[in-house]
Amino acid sequence: MKQAFLKFEHWTTGFSMLVACLMLVIASTLGMFQIVTRFVLEQPAEWSEILIRLSLIWMVFMGIPMAFRQGAMVSVDVLYRWSPPKMRRLLDWLVCLAALALVAVIIWWGWDYSLRGRVQSMAGLESISMFWGYVAMPVGGMFCVIGLIGNLMDPQRNELETAQ
Amino acid sequence: MTAVMISTMVLCFALTVSVAVSIGLASVLGIHAANANMLISVKEMFSAINKFPLAAIPFFILAGNLMETGGISRRLVEFAKSIVGGIQGGLPMTCVLTCMIFAAVSGSSVATTFAIGAILIPALIKHGYPTAYAAALQATSAELGVIIPPSIPMILYGVSAEVSIGELFIAGFGPGLLIGLALMLFVHLYCRWKGWGKHDGDGRLSFGKATLQAGWALLMPVIILGGIYGGIFTPTEASAVAVFYALVVGIVIYREIKLQDLYAILRKSVLSSAVIMFIIANAGLFAFLITRAGVPDAIGHWLQAVLQSPALFLLGVNAALFVIGMFIETSAAIIVLAPILAPVAVHFGIDPVHFGLIMVVNLALGMITPPFGVNLFAACTVAKISLDRIVTHLIPFVLVILACLMVVTYVPQLSLALRDLVYAR
Amino acid sequence: QTTMRISISTAQNSHQGVAIDTFAKEVEKRTAGRYKVQTFYNGSLGGERESIEAVQLGTQELAFSSTGPVPNFVPETKILDVPFLFRDKAHARAVLDGPIGQDMLKKFDAKGFKALAWAENGFRHMTNSKRDVRLPEDLKGLKMRTMENPVHIAAYKGLGIITTPMAFPEVFTALQQGTVDGQENPLSVIMSAKFDQVQKHLSLTGHVYSPCIFVMNKAAFDKLSAADKTAFVDAAKEATKANRARVDQDDASGVAELRAKGMTVIDNVDKSKFVAILAPVNADFEKQFGKANIDAIRNYK
Ligand code: NA
Ligand code: NA
């Protein structure tokens, strides 16, 4: 059961990471494209900026599932380092439940927000509704839940790899 | 509501809940306590990261990772060594100088610690320096990563306090140079006192050869900063140029990045960017809620009434930021505090760009003060040593930075002279 | 006592600050203190798009904003962005206060807003560091920072301008460094952002009129008693008066002040030449918004 879930989780978290990487590639390509259109072609496109912002927001919410999975979120872990193993396990549970609570809010209200955003069009890309921006939150949130449970079953702590 | 938010946040921090989740959960409970609409939570998280200038953060992170994998750290170390490596204590001085140069391509301190520390900490240990000293030195020098442009905290300050990021970047050179030179002077004197590092210069390259090797890496800051200050592109666009420059140098010129490495580099960059942007999202929500409750105005009026002169205000802010920096993560602190403090600074007649530098230098110091200091953790990881063992070696370094901070605070020209020169104010 | 919030993205000491301060004072007075309006400035509660969205969602009761982001919520208002649509401020104010403007306010109802009244930023004018702009040909090849507004961008491209969207805090240094040559804004903004320090040439092109609007959350408005509803609408009308008076004052003092600071001000721009160049773009706008609708505004007396 545990192995089956972890296998499933490995797949979902890997998938969301793949999407996040794709978003970063798109954003940086568009960033370069924006400079070229402005300076070389002298015909800037007004939709590149909004697409860059959008793809980076998708990158964030599709990227955090992996961060949760690998315990890569930066934390003040003094207590953790000073604790005996049993206490650490308790902290693992606490940390996981706190994150799940926040993610639950992001999923529930993020979906509500997305639905309400359907009537609003994007500045710079009038044909697209804000739904497609906002829905990054509940979608990423779902992947976070799976990643968080995965981390609780098979704890990892890699915060330093990602700290800035 | 504010009380609920702050106590939840502190409790979560203490229980090792991550910074982003602690701040987010505190905000959610704050919304609940204020009986406000919970839609605010997701709306403000989204708004906080839906800002174009923030695109520079993932781009500079990606560019930094490409540069690192592309073999520039090693070349920069050789370059720095060829300049300062020859005298007693030359290796620790090389560490400082390499960090200064690397800082000009990287926007983050932790990235600087990993990139440079991975090479120099082992080298320092091999030359007989105590491991704890090497780690403390590396953690402190890497601070320059956010003081010398580009800088993620400066981008965040610029966005939160509505100040030009280009101006902040250029204002970072003076303080960065000051801290770098002060650190080099300090380690040189310290090594002479301790009798360390008499043979640090053995086997170094000639200056010409090292420069040639590091040429493409050294050209990157010239292109980025030259582009910004030559009026070619904005700081955000410069970050996109940095990505492509690093890609071309790494793949085509140095040929150290293989195509199959790219996915690993992307993953690493996405993870770092997502973690910091998620902190920004939650801190943005937190800042919105306390603004809505009128807290910044109240604090602003109180500060103006209690600290009646600019000098006193700066002293008070520095003391407060030093304490806050011990416990709180830098980006979160800037997002929440910049909108509160910057208007008060302007009221006291302080240039908001100068004030931004004070905040960044002070909170960069927070990255090496225990108990919570990301640079410290990173340096300890690279040196494979526990945090408590390096504290005694850390204290003199913290004092050097504190002295520099006072100069940065009370000599505004150090930050502003170059800006005024470039922008012909 | 009920407390509501209203926000603007500019400073308190501005034509927008005057508007919400007057509004807050009038609401309190007209409802005998049963309603209090708390004012937020400088975009501290978010930018204009965010504040309008907040009103729509009901997370904030009131907002005062330029109509910049409004078409994303109420597409019918897009027509107001058409360049050289209004002859002068008197014409614009008459249209907005007349049946056309009042009909447009009703369009907000279906989107979750109660639009209380129109106000304004005034006319937008162009500045640049290269040359005096008297004729449309003078604009050819100028790199200008513009808003992310498709109607504006289409028109500016039609004039031969190279449009560049950019975050507002970067504009000053971008102008200084020559990343862009010029920008366009109302005089009040040109003065408060101190663009005179980095721009030599100002032309009173008045190419676009920039209206502002008071919006309230529909559900919050519907909860008011009939008398209080009138009080809110009247308070907004009073605020509009104060806002327009301030814009007039800024316009009158602005030209003299900017001249004194060393800008050359071209105040006799022949707008008909610009309109003529824009004929093909205008044909597109007429197709998009309906020729009859545009003419109704243009010919309003
Ligand atoms: Na840097
Ligand atoms: Na610290």
Coordinates of C-alpha atoms in Angstrom, one line a residue, chain B residues 37 39-40 43 47 50 53 162 164-167 229-235 288 291-292 422-423 425, chain C residues 5 38 40 42 44-45 49-51 53-54 57-59 166-167 169-170 172-173 176-179 197:
Chain B
N37 CA -13.6 37.1 3.3
L39 CA -11.0 34.8 -0.8
I40 CA -8.5 37.5 0.2
K43 CA -6.3 36.8 -4.2
S47 CA -1.2 39.4 -6.6
N50 CA 1.8 38.6 -10.4
P53 CA 9.8 42.8 -12.1
E162 CA 8.2 51.2 -5.4
S164 CA 13.8 51.8 -9.1
I165 CA 15.6 48.4 -9.1
G166 CA 18.2 49.9 -11.5
E167 CA 19.1 52.6 -9.0
Y229 CA 23.2 51.4 -17.3
G230 CA 23.9 52.0 -21.0
G231 CA 20.1 52.3 -21.4
I232 CA 19.7 49.2 -23.4
F233 CA 17.4 47.2 -21.1
T234 CA 15.6 47.2 -17.8
P235 CA 16.8 45.0 -14.9
F288 CA -1.6 43.1 2.8
T291 CA -1.8 47.2 5.9
R292 CA -5.5 46.7 5.7
V422 CA 25.6 57.5 -13.6
Y423 CA 22.2 59.2 -13.6
R425 CA 21.5 63.9 -10.9
Chain C
R5 CA -12.6 50.8 2.7
Q38 CA -11.4 54.4 5.6
F40 CA -5.9 54.0 1.6
N42 CA -0.4 54.9 -2.9
S44 CA -1.0 50.1 -0.4
L45 CA -3.9 47.7 -0.9
R49 CA -6.8 46.0 -11.3
E50 CA -6.5 44.4 -7.9
S51 CA -8.7 47.0 -6.2
E53 CA -11.4 43.0 -8.5
A54 CA -11.6 43.3 -4.8
L57 CA -15.5 40.0 -5.1
G58 CA -16.7 41.9 -2.1
T59 CA -13.4 41.7 -0.2
M166 CA 7.2 49.1 -18.3
A167 CA 6.5 49.0 -14.6
P169 CA 8.9 52.7 -10.8
E170 CA 11.3 52.0 -13.6
F172 CA 12.1 57.6 -14.5
T173 CA 15.5 55.8 -14.7
Q176 CA 17.1 59.1 -17.9
Q177 CA 19.1 56.2 -19.4
G178 CA 17.5 56.4 -22.7
T179 CA 16.0 52.9 -22.5
Q197 CA 14.2 66.3 -14.7

